[in-house]
Amino acid sequence: MAISRRISEMIEKSSWIRTMFETGSRMKAQYGPDQVCDFSLGNPNLAPPERFNRVLISLLKSDIPRMHSYMPNAGYPEVRETLARSISNEHGIELNSSHLIMTCGAGGGLNVALKTLLDPGDHILVSAPGFMEYFFYADNHGGTLHMVKSRDDFDLDVEKIESRITGDTAAVIVNSPNNPSGKIYPESTLRALGDMLTSKSRKIGRTVYLLSDEPYRKIVFDDIKVPSVFSCYRNSIIISSYSKDLSIPGERIGWMAVHPEAESVDEFLSGAILCNRILGYVNAPALMQRVVREIHDESIDVSVYKRKRDMLCAGLKRIGYDFRVPDGTFYLFPKAPGGDDLAVVSALQEQRILTVPGRGFGLQGYFRIAFCVEDEVIHRSFEGFSRAYSELTKN
Ligand SMILES: Cc1ncc(COP(=O)(O)O)c(C=O)c1O
């Protein structure tokens, strides 16, 4: 059986992910899983908040009629109403339930938004380093993703983004707190981006939408507040999920909210509701919609990730690694000692430490450490990090 050339090429393009996965599996089989420090995956290691199970159990025991049936494709009206109120408070703007669509995680929401917006040949811009699945998401809907290098502190380079906007640009994606850098874009940057998009949209005679991918909004440290794109640009769509803050990525539950004053808002919402259905999702998981209605304002204990961040940063700093301390997420994105990210990842593998090269996020010369692991793994890794550092920096 032959698969499509396009998918074969995509498999090839993402082959380093497969190689890493296979290397990790081989090492765990060879040495035992507790002898390998696996920092390669952004899979939250904390249990969901305690109330998650209680709400789930009480829902299962309830006698809600037709509890597992199809529903309106945008999601349950009462769930959307509750969440719209909460999002209005958080973002300081009055949304109602019609501006909100329940989605299969942020990944599902991004695909729905892109399918709704893109014509064949359209472009999407995103800052590098960034989440590489966006390439595949854009391609799913006939678009092409272009990466624009961030500033040295990983902030958006608004001028550079502006220089890449053409009549084919349908949207800019921002992700803050950012995977992999942990950067939170300051309000001044988002305002500059919003002003630029307003004037550029006018110039090219096309609305360039801003898609804000926010699954890490609540995973922030040091009391830093994540500014809202809604107050910076009206043609924005926020996409989020409970994958990280409730630690339930396997349950595939998230939402998309559209600024009520966005250009063609009603048309966009009609299109997105249709896309939520015809992409095959049909609707977001029924049970999980009801669960998040009850516990949407809860979160895992973020101080646990902060403790891990601080422990990792202190240990790596002592060794000599160079990095910017992340404001949020559970990722650290240090410079590759010696400059070659593939060499670093390979030297760390020699020490049974699994990380991801920066080129996997569109920025060579760095590597990503996902610290959503047990504290013990972080402690155990320092010896290997130290040996790899000496190896990589010896002349
Ligand atoms: C930046 C970013 N966006 C989107 C997603 C997808 O999240 P979800 O599980 O909600 O689909 C991830 C998952 O790791 C991510 O890191």
PDB file of C-alpha atoms in Angstrom, residues 72-75 80 97-105 107-118 141 209 211 236-239 255-259 262-284:
ATOM      1  CA  PRO A  72     -24.597  21.642  19.004  1.00  0.00           C
ATOM      2  CA  ASN A  73     -21.240  21.555  17.196  1.00  0.00           C
ATOM      3  CA  ALA A  74     -19.946  24.571  19.120  1.00  0.00           C
ATOM      4  CA  GLY A  75     -20.460  22.754  22.423  1.00  0.00           C
ATOM      5  CA  ARG A  80     -19.972  28.048  26.855  1.00  0.00           C
ATOM      6  CA  SER A  97     -21.324  32.291  24.712  1.00  0.00           C
ATOM      7  CA  SER A  98     -21.740  32.839  20.960  1.00  0.00           C
ATOM      8  CA  HIS A  99     -18.098  33.994  20.772  1.00  0.00           C
ATOM      9  CA  LEU A 100     -16.841  30.727  22.193  1.00  0.00           C
ATOM     10  CA  ILE A 101     -16.454  27.296  20.613  1.00  0.00           C
ATOM     11  CA  MET A 102     -15.440  24.208  22.579  1.00  0.00           C
ATOM     12  CA  THR A 103     -12.639  22.336  20.805  1.00  0.00           C
ATOM     13  CA  CYS A 104     -10.598  19.153  20.975  1.00  0.00           C
ATOM     14  CA  GLY A 105      -7.700  20.788  22.781  1.00  0.00           C
ATOM     15  CA  GLY A 107      -4.440  21.605  18.628  1.00  0.00           C
ATOM     16  CA  GLY A 108      -8.028  21.027  17.497  1.00  0.00           C
ATOM     17  CA  GLY A 109      -8.849  24.724  17.944  1.00  0.00           C
ATOM     18  CA  LEU A 110      -5.849  25.843  15.885  1.00  0.00           C
ATOM     19  CA  ASN A 111      -6.841  23.509  13.064  1.00  0.00           C
ATOM     20  CA  VAL A 112     -10.407  24.806  13.129  1.00  0.00           C
ATOM     21  CA  ALA A 113      -9.209  28.435  13.048  1.00  0.00           C
ATOM     22  CA  LEU A 114      -6.774  27.780  10.209  1.00  0.00           C
ATOM     23  CA  LYS A 115      -9.289  25.808   8.162  1.00  0.00           C
ATOM     24  CA  THR A 116     -11.757  28.670   8.586  1.00  0.00           C
ATOM     25  CA  LEU A 117      -9.286  31.365   7.533  1.00  0.00           C
ATOM     26  CA  LEU A 118      -6.989  29.872   4.897  1.00  0.00           C
ATOM     27  CA  HIS A 141      -5.488  23.584   5.228  1.00  0.00           C
ATOM     28  CA  TYR A 209      -5.831  37.834  12.058  1.00  0.00           C
ATOM     29  CA  LEU A 211      -4.189  33.640  16.603  1.00  0.00           C
ATOM     30  CA  SER A 236      -7.711  38.293  17.486  1.00  0.00           C
ATOM     31  CA  ILE A 237      -8.745  34.773  18.288  1.00  0.00           C
ATOM     32  CA  ILE A 238      -7.586  33.091  21.484  1.00  0.00           C
ATOM     33  CA  ILE A 239      -7.128  29.350  21.474  1.00  0.00           C
ATOM     34  CA  TRP A 255     -11.802  26.294  23.445  1.00  0.00           C
ATOM     35  CA  MET A 256     -11.520  29.094  20.955  1.00  0.00           C
ATOM     36  CA  ALA A 257     -12.746  32.623  21.719  1.00  0.00           C
ATOM     37  CA  VAL A 258     -13.150  35.338  19.111  1.00  0.00           C
ATOM     38  CA  HIS A 259     -12.936  39.055  19.892  1.00  0.00           C
ATOM     39  CA  ALA A 262     -13.281  41.226  15.092  1.00  0.00           C
ATOM     40  CA  GLU A 263     -13.762  41.823  11.384  1.00  0.00           C
ATOM     41  CA  SER A 264     -16.429  39.439   9.993  1.00  0.00           C
ATOM     42  CA  VAL A 265     -16.906  37.923  13.441  1.00  0.00           C
ATOM     43  CA  ASP A 266     -20.252  36.262  12.658  1.00  0.00           C
ATOM     44  CA  GLU A 267     -18.950  34.805   9.423  1.00  0.00           C
ATOM     45  CA  PHE A 268     -15.845  33.528  11.184  1.00  0.00           C
ATOM     46  CA  LEU A 269     -17.903  31.892  13.934  1.00  0.00           C
ATOM     47  CA  SER A 270     -20.259  30.197  11.442  1.00  0.00           C
ATOM     48  CA  GLY A 271     -17.245  28.925   9.513  1.00  0.00           C
ATOM     49  CA  ALA A 272     -15.436  27.724  12.634  1.00  0.00           C
ATOM     50  CA  ILE A 273     -18.500  25.867  13.943  1.00  0.00           C
ATOM     51  CA  LEU A 274     -18.787  24.120  10.579  1.00  0.00           C
ATOM     52  CA  CYS A 275     -15.058  23.289  10.611  1.00  0.00           C
ATOM     53  CA  ASN A 276     -15.283  21.918  14.158  1.00  0.00           C
ATOM     54  CA  ARG A 277     -17.742  19.411  12.687  1.00  0.00           C
ATOM     55  CA  ILE A 278     -16.260  18.586   9.299  1.00  0.00           C
ATOM     56  CA  LEU A 279     -12.675  18.119  10.455  1.00  0.00           C
ATOM     57  CA  GLY A 280     -13.987  14.968  12.039  1.00  0.00           C
ATOM     58  CA  TYR A 281     -14.133  16.107  15.643  1.00  0.00           C
ATOM     59  CA  VAL A 282     -17.956  16.751  15.375  1.00  0.00           C
ATOM     60  CA  ASN A 283     -17.841  18.281  18.844  1.00  0.00           C
ATOM     61  CA  ALA A 284     -15.487  18.523  21.804  1.00  0.00           C
TER      62      ALA A 284
END
